mmCIF file of C-alpha atoms in Angstrom:
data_model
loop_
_atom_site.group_PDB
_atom_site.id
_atom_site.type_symbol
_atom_site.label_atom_id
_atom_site.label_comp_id
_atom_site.label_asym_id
_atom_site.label_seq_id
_atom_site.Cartn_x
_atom_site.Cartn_y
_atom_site.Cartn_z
ATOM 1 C CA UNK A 1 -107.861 21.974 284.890
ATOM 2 C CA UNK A 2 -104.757 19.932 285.507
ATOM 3 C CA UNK A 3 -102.724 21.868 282.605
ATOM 4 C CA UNK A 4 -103.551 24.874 284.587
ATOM 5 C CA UNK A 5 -102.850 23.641 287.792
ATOM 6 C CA UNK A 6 -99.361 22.167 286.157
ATOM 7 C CA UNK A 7 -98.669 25.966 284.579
ATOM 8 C CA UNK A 8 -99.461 27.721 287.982
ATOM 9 C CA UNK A 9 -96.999 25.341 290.205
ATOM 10 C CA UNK A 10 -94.486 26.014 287.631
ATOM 11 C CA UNK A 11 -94.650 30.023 288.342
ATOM 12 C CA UNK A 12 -94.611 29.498 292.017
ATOM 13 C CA UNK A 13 -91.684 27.298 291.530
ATOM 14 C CA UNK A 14 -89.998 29.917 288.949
ATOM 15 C CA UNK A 15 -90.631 32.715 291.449
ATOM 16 C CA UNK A 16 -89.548 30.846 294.480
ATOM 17 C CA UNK A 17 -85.940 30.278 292.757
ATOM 18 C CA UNK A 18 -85.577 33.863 291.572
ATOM 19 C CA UNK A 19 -86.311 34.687 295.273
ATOM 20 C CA UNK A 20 -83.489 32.615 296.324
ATOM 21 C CA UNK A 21 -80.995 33.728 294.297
ATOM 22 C CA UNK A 22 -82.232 37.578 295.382
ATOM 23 C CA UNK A 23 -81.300 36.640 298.532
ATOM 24 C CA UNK A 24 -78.572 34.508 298.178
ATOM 25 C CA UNK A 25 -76.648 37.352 295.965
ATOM 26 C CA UNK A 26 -77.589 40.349 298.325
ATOM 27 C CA UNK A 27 -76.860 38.132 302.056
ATOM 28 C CA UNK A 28 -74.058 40.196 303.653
ATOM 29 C CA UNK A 29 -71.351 37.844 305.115
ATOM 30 C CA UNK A 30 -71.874 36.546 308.537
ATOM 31 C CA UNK A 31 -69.226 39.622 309.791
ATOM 32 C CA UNK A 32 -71.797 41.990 308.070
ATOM 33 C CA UNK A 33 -68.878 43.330 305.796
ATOM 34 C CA UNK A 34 -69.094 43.151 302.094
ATOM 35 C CA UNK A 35 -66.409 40.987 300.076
ATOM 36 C CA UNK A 36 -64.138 43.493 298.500
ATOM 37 C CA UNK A 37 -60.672 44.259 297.587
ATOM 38 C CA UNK A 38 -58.215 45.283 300.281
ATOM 39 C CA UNK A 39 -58.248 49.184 300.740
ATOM 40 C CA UNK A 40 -54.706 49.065 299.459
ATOM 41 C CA UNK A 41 -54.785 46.924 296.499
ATOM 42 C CA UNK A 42 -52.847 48.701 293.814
ATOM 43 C CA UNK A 43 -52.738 47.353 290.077
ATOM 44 C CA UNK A 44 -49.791 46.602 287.882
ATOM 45 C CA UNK A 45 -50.271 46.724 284.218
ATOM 46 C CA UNK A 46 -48.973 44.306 282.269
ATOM 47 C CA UNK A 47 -46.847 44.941 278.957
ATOM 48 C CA UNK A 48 -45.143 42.888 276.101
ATOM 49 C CA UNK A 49 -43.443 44.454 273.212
ATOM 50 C CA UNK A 50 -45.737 47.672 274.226
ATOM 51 C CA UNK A 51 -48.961 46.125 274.038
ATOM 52 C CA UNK A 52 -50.986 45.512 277.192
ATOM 53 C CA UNK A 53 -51.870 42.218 278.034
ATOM 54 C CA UNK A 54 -53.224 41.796 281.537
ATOM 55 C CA UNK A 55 -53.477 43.945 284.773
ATOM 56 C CA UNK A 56 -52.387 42.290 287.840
ATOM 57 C CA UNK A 57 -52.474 43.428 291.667
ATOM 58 C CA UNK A 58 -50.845 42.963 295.298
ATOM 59 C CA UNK A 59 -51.379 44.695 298.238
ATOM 60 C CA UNK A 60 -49.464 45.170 301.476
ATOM 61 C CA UNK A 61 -50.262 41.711 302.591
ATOM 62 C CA UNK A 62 -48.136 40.913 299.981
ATOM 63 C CA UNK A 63 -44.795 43.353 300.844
ATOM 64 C CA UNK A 64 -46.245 44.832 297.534
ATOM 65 C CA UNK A 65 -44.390 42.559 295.648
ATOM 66 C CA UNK A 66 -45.959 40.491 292.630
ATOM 67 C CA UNK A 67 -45.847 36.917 290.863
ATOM 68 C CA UNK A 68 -45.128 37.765 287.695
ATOM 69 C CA UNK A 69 -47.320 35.990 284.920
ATOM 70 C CA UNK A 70 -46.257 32.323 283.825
ATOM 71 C CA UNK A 71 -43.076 32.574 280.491
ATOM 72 C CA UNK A 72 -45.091 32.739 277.278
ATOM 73 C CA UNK A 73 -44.096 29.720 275.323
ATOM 74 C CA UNK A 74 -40.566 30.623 273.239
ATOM 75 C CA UNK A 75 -37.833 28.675 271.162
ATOM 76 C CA UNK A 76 -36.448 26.819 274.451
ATOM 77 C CA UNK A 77 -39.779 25.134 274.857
ATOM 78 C CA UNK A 78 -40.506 24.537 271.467
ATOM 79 C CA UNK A 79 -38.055 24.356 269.173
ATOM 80 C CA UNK A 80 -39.588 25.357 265.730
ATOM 81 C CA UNK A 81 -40.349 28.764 267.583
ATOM 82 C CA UNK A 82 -38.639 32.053 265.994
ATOM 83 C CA UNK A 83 -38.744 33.829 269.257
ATOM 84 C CA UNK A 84 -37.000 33.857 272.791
ATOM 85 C CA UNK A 85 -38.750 35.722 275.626
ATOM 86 C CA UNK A 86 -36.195 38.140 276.831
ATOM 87 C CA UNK A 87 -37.281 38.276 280.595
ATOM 88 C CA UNK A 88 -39.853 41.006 282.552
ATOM 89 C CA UNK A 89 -38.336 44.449 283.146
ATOM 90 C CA UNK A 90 -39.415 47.700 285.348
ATOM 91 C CA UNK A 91 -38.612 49.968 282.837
ATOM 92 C CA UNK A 92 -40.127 49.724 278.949
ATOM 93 C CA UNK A 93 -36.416 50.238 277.986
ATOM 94 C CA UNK A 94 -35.570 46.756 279.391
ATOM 95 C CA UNK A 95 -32.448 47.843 281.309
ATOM 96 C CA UNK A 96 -34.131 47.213 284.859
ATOM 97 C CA UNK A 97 -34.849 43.386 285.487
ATOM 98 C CA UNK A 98 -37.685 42.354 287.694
ATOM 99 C CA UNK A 99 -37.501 40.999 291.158
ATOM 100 C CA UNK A 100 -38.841 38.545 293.461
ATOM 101 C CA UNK A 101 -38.205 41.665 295.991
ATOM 102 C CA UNK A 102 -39.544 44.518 293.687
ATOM 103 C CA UNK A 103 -42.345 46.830 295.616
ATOM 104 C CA UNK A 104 -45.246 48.287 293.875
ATOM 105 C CA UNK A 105 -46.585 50.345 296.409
ATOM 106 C CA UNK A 106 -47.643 52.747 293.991
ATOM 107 C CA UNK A 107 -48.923 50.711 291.398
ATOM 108 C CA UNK A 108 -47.280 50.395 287.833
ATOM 109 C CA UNK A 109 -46.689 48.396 285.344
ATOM 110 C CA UNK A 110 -44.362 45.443 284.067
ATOM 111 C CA UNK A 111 -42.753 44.768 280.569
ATOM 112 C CA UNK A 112 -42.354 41.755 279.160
ATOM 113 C CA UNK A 113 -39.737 41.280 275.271
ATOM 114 C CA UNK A 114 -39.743 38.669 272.858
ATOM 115 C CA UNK A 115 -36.286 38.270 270.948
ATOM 116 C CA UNK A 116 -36.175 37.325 267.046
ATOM 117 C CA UNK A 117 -33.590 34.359 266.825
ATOM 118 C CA UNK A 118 -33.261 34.848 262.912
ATOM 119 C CA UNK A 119 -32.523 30.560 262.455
ATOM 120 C CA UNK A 120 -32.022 30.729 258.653
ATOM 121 C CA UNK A 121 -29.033 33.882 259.089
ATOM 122 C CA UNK A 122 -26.585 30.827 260.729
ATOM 123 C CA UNK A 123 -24.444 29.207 258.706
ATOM 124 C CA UNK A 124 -23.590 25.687 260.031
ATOM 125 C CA UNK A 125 -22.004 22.533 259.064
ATOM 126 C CA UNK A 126 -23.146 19.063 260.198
ATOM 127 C CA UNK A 127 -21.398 15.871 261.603
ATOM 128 C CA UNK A 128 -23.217 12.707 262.304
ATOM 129 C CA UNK A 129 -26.332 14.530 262.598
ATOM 130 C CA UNK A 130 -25.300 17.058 264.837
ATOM 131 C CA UNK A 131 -25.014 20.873 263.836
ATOM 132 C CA UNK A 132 -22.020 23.034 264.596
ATOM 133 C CA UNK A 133 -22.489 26.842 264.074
ATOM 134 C CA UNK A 134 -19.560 28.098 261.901
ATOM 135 C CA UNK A 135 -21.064 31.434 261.062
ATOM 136 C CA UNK A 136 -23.977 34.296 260.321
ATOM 137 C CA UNK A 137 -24.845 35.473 257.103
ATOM 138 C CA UNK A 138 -25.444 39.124 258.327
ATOM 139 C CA UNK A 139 -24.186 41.682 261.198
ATOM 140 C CA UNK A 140 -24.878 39.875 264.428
ATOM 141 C CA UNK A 141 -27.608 41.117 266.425
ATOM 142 C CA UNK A 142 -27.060 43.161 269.563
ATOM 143 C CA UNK A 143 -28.913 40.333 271.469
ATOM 144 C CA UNK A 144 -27.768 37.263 270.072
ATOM 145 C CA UNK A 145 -29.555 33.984 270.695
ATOM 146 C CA UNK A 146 -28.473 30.628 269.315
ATOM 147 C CA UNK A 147 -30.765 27.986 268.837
ATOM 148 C CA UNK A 148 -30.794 24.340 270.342
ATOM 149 C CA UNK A 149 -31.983 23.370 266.441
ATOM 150 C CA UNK A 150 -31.464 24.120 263.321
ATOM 151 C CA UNK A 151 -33.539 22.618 260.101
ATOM 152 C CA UNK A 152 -33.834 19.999 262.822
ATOM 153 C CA UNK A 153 -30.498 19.456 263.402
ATOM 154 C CA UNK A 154 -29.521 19.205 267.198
ATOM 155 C CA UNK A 155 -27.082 22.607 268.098
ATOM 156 C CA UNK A 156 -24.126 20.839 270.114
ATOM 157 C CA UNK A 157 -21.345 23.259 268.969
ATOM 158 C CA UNK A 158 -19.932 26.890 268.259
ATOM 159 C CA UNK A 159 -17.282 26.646 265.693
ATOM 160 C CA UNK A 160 -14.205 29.091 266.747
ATOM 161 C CA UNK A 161 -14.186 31.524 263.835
ATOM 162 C CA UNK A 162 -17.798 31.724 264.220
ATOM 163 C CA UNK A 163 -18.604 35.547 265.419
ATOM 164 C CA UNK A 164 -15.175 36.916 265.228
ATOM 165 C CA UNK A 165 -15.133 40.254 265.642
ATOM 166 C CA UNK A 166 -18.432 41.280 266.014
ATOM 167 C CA UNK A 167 -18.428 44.099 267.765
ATOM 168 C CA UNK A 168 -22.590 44.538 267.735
ATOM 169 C CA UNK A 169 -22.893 42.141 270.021
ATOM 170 C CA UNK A 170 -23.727 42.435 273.724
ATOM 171 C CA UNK A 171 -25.974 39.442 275.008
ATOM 172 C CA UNK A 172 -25.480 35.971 274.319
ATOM 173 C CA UNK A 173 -28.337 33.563 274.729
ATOM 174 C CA UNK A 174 -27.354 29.721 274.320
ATOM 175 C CA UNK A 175 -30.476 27.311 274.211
ATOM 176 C CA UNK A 176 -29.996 23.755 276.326
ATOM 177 C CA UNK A 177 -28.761 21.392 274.204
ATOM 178 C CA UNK A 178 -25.067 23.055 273.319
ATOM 179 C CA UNK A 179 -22.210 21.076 274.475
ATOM 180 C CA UNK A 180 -19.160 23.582 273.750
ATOM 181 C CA UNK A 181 -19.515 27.142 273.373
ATOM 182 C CA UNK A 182 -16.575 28.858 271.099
ATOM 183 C CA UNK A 183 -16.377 31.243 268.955
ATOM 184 C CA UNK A 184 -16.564 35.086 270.347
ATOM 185 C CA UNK A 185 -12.644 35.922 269.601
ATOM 186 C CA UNK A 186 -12.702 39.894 269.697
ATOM 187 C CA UNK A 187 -16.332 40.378 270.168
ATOM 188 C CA UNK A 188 -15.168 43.191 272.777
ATOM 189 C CA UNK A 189 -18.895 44.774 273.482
ATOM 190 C CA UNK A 190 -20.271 41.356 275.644
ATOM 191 C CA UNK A 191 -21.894 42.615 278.865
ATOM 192 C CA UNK A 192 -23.509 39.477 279.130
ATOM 193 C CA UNK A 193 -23.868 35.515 278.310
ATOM 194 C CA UNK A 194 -26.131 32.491 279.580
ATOM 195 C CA UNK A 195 -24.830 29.361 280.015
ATOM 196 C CA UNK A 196 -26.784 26.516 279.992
ATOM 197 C CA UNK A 197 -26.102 23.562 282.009
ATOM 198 C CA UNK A 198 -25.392 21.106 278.412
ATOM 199 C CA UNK A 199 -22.326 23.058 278.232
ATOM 200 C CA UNK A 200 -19.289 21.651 279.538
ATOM 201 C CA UNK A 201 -16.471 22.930 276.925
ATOM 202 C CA UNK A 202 -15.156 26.286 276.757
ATOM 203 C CA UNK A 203 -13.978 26.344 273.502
ATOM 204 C CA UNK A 204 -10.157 27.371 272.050
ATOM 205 C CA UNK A 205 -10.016 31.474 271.755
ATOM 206 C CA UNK A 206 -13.574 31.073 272.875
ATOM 207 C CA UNK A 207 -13.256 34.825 274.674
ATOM 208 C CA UNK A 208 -10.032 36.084 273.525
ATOM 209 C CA UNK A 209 -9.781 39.751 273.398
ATOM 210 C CA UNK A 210 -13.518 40.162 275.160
ATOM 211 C CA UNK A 211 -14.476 43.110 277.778
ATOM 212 C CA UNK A 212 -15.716 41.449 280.396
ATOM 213 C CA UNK A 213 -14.588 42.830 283.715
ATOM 214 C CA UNK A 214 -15.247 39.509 285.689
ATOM 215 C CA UNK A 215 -16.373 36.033 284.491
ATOM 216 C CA UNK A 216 -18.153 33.265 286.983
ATOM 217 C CA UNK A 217 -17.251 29.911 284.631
ATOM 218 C CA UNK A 218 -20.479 27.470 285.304
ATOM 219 C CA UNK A 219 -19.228 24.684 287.589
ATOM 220 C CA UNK A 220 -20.154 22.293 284.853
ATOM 221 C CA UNK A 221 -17.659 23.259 282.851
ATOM 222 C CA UNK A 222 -15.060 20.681 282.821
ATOM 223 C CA UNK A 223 -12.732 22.439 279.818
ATOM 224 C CA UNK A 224 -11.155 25.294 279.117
ATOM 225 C CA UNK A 225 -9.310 25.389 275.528
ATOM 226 C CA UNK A 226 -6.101 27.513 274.572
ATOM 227 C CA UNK A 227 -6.322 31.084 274.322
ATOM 228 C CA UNK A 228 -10.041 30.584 275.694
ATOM 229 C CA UNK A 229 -9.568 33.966 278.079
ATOM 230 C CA UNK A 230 -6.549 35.668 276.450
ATOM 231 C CA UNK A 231 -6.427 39.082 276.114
ATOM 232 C CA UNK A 232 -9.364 40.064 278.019
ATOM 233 C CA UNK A 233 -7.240 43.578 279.512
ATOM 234 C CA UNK A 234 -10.596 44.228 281.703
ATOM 235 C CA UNK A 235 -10.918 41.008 283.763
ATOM 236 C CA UNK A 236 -10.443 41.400 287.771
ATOM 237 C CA UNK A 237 -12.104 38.583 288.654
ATOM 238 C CA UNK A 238 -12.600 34.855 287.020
ATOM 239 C CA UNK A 239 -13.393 31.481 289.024
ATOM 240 C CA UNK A 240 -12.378 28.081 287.965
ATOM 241 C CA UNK A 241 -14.818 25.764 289.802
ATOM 242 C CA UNK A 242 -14.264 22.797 290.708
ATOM 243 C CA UNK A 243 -15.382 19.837 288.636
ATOM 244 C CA UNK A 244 -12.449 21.591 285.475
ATOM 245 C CA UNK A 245 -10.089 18.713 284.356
ATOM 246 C CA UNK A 246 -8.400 20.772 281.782
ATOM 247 C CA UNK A 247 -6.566 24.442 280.884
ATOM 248 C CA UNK A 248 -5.194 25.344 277.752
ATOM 249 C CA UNK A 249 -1.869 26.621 276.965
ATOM 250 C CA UNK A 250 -2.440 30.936 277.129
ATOM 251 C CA UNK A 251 -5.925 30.196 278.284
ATOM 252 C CA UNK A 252 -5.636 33.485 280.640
ATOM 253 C CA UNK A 253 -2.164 34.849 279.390
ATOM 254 C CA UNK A 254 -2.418 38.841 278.816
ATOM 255 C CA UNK A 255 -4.897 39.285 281.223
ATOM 256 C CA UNK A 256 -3.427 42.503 282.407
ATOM 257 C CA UNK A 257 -6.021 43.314 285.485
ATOM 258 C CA UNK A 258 -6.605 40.067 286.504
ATOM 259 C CA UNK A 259 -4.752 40.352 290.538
ATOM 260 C CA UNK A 260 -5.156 36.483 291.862
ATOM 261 C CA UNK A 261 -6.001 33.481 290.834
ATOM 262 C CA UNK A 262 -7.027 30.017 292.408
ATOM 263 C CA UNK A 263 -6.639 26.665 290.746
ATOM 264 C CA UNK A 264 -8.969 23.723 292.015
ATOM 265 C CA UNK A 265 -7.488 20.415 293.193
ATOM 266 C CA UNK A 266 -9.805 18.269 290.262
ATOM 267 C CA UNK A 267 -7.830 20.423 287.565
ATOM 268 C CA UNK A 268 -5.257 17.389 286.141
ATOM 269 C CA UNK A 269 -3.336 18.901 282.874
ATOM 270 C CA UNK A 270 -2.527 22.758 282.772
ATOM 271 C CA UNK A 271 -0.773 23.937 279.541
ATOM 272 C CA UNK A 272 2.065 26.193 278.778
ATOM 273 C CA UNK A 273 2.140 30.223 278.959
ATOM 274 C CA UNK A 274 -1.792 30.102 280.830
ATOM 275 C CA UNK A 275 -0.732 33.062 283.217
ATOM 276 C CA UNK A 276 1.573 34.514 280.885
ATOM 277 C CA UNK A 277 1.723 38.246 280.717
ATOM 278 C CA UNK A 278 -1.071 39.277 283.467
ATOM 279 C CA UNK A 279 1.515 41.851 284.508
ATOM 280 C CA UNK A 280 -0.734 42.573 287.607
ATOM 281 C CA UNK A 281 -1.676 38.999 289.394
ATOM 282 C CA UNK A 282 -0.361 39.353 292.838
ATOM 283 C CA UNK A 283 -0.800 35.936 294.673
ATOM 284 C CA UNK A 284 -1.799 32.637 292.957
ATOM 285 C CA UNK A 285 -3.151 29.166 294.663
ATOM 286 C CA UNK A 286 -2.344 25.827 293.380
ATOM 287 C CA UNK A 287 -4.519 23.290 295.349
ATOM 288 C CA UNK A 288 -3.307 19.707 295.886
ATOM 289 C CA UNK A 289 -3.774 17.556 293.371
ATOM 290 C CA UNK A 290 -1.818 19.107 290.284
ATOM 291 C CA UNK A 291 1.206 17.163 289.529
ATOM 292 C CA UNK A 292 2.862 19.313 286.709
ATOM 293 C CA UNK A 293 3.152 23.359 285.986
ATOM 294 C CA UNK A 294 3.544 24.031 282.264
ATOM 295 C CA UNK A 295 6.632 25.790 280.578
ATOM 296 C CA UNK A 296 6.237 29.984 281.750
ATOM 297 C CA UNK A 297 2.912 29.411 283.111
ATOM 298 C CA UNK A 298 3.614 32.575 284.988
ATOM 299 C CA UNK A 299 6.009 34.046 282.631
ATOM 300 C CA UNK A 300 6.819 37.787 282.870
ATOM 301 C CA UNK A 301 3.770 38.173 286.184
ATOM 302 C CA UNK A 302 6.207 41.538 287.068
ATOM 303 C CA UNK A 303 3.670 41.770 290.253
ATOM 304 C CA UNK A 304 3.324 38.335 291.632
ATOM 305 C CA UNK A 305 4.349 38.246 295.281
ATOM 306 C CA UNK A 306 2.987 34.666 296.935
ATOM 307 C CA UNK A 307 2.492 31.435 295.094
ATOM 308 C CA UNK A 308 1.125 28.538 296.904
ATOM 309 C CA UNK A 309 2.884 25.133 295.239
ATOM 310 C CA UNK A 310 1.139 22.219 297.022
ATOM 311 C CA UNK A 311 3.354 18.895 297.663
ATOM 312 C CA UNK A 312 1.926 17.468 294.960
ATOM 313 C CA UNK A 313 3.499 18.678 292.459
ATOM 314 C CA UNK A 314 6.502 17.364 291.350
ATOM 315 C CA UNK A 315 7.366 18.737 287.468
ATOM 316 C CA UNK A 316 7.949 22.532 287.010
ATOM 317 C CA UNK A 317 8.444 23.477 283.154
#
């Protein structure tokens, strides 16, 4: 009798819960409207290296603008990686970057690129434990990225001879952890390099002969070698920031389209021949600070029409 009793309180029990829950999942909310999406929720799709991956989805609460998903873990995060995630693009051609400010209104989709870094392709040579890249063993990729480690060895340098010439190349990505950057001499198809904030050299004939049509130096750079900017016809526009101690001799000679020029007050040794040649630079600044000008450091500058020399200099080569 008790058994039974014990089996029947365990129904009512059973179907008193299932009751609940009934309820409980059917009860309207107290405004008597039904949780749903907003009426203008759109989705974006979510692509890397073609494949979809996740769908994601704002609404005009949002300006119709997303949060694009967290940076899959890549060689600057952990080093023994082979891959560098390129960035989230519009367009599955990757020539249209992605915006804090880009609308979806209409929905769409997002594409995400890993980059091969190829490690074992770079020659190098090492110095108390530290690797300098001198070289690659193959045509240089159109995106190249250079590693913070190789076979464990800590990345601090780019030798000067290193890329020569290699015209392939368009994107330069250096990994934290390189001190000087160096060797692109005549690599004349670079649209684009990252910096990171280890670097603080600008290597000798680092950019000679490049195409870059203007050039923003990182203000922690506190070098720039000889030759480093020579020859780069295309430049209209460079900045030397301030925190830069040093400029090479020729650093910006033959820098045809280059029209002015501004040199900060922390700069303390300039070399010979560093203006030499830009046969267009109009007007040049000297702030006070810089004791000596170098032997023709504005040799043959057939336009220049206003120099600013401040008081403190007293040597003119």
């Amino acid at each position: 009798m008790k058994k039974t009793a014990l089996i029947i309180f365990a129904l009512v029990c059973i179907l008193g819960l299932t009751m609940c829950m009934f309820v409980s999942c059917n009860k309207e909310p107290e405004d008597g409207k039904i949780d749903e999406k907003p009426s203008d929720s759109v989705s974006v799709k979510v692509y890397i290296d073609g494949v979809e991956n996740q769908e994601i989805s704002t609404d005009s609460s949002r300006g119709y603008t997303i949060i694009p998903p967290e940076k899959p873990e890549d060689i600057t995060t952990n080093p023994n990686s082979e891959k560098y995630f390129y960035g989230w693009f519009v367009d599955p051609n990757f020539q249209t970057p992605l915006f804090e400010t880009t609308k979806f209104q209409n929905g769409g989709a997002i594409y995400g690129k890993w980059i091969t870094v190829y490690s074992s392709r770079f020659k190098y040579t090492v110095d108390y434990g530290k690797a300098t890249i001198v070289g690659f063993t193959d045509s240089a990729p159109t995106v190249l990225v250079i590693p913070a480690y190789i076979n464990s060895f800590p990345v601090t340098g780019i030798g000067e001879d290193a890329f020569k010439d290699s015209t392939t190349i368009r994107t330069v990505i250096l990994c934290n952890g390189i001190e000087e950057v160096g060797g692109f001499k005549g690599c004349n198809s670079i649209e684009r390099i990252d910096i990171p904030e280890s670097v603080t050299k600008i290597g000798d004939n680092c950019f000679n002969g490049c195409g870059f049509d203007s050039f923003d130096i990182p203000p922690q750079i506190t070098s720039i070698g000889a030759y480093a900017f020579a020859n780069c016809y295309l430049l209209t526009q460079v900045n030397i920031p301030e925190g830069v101690t040093s400029i090479g001799s020729w650093a910006f000679s033959y820098c045809n389209s280059l029209p002015s020029v501004t040199i900060p007050q922390s700069v303390t040794s300039i070399g010979s021949f560093v203006f030499k040649n830009c046969t267009n630079l109009v007007n040049a600044i000297i702030s006070n600070g810089i004791a000596s000008i170098g032997y023709y450091m504005f040799g043959d500058c057939t336009s220049l029409t206003s120099i600013t020399i401040p008081n403190s200099v007293t040597t003119i080569g």
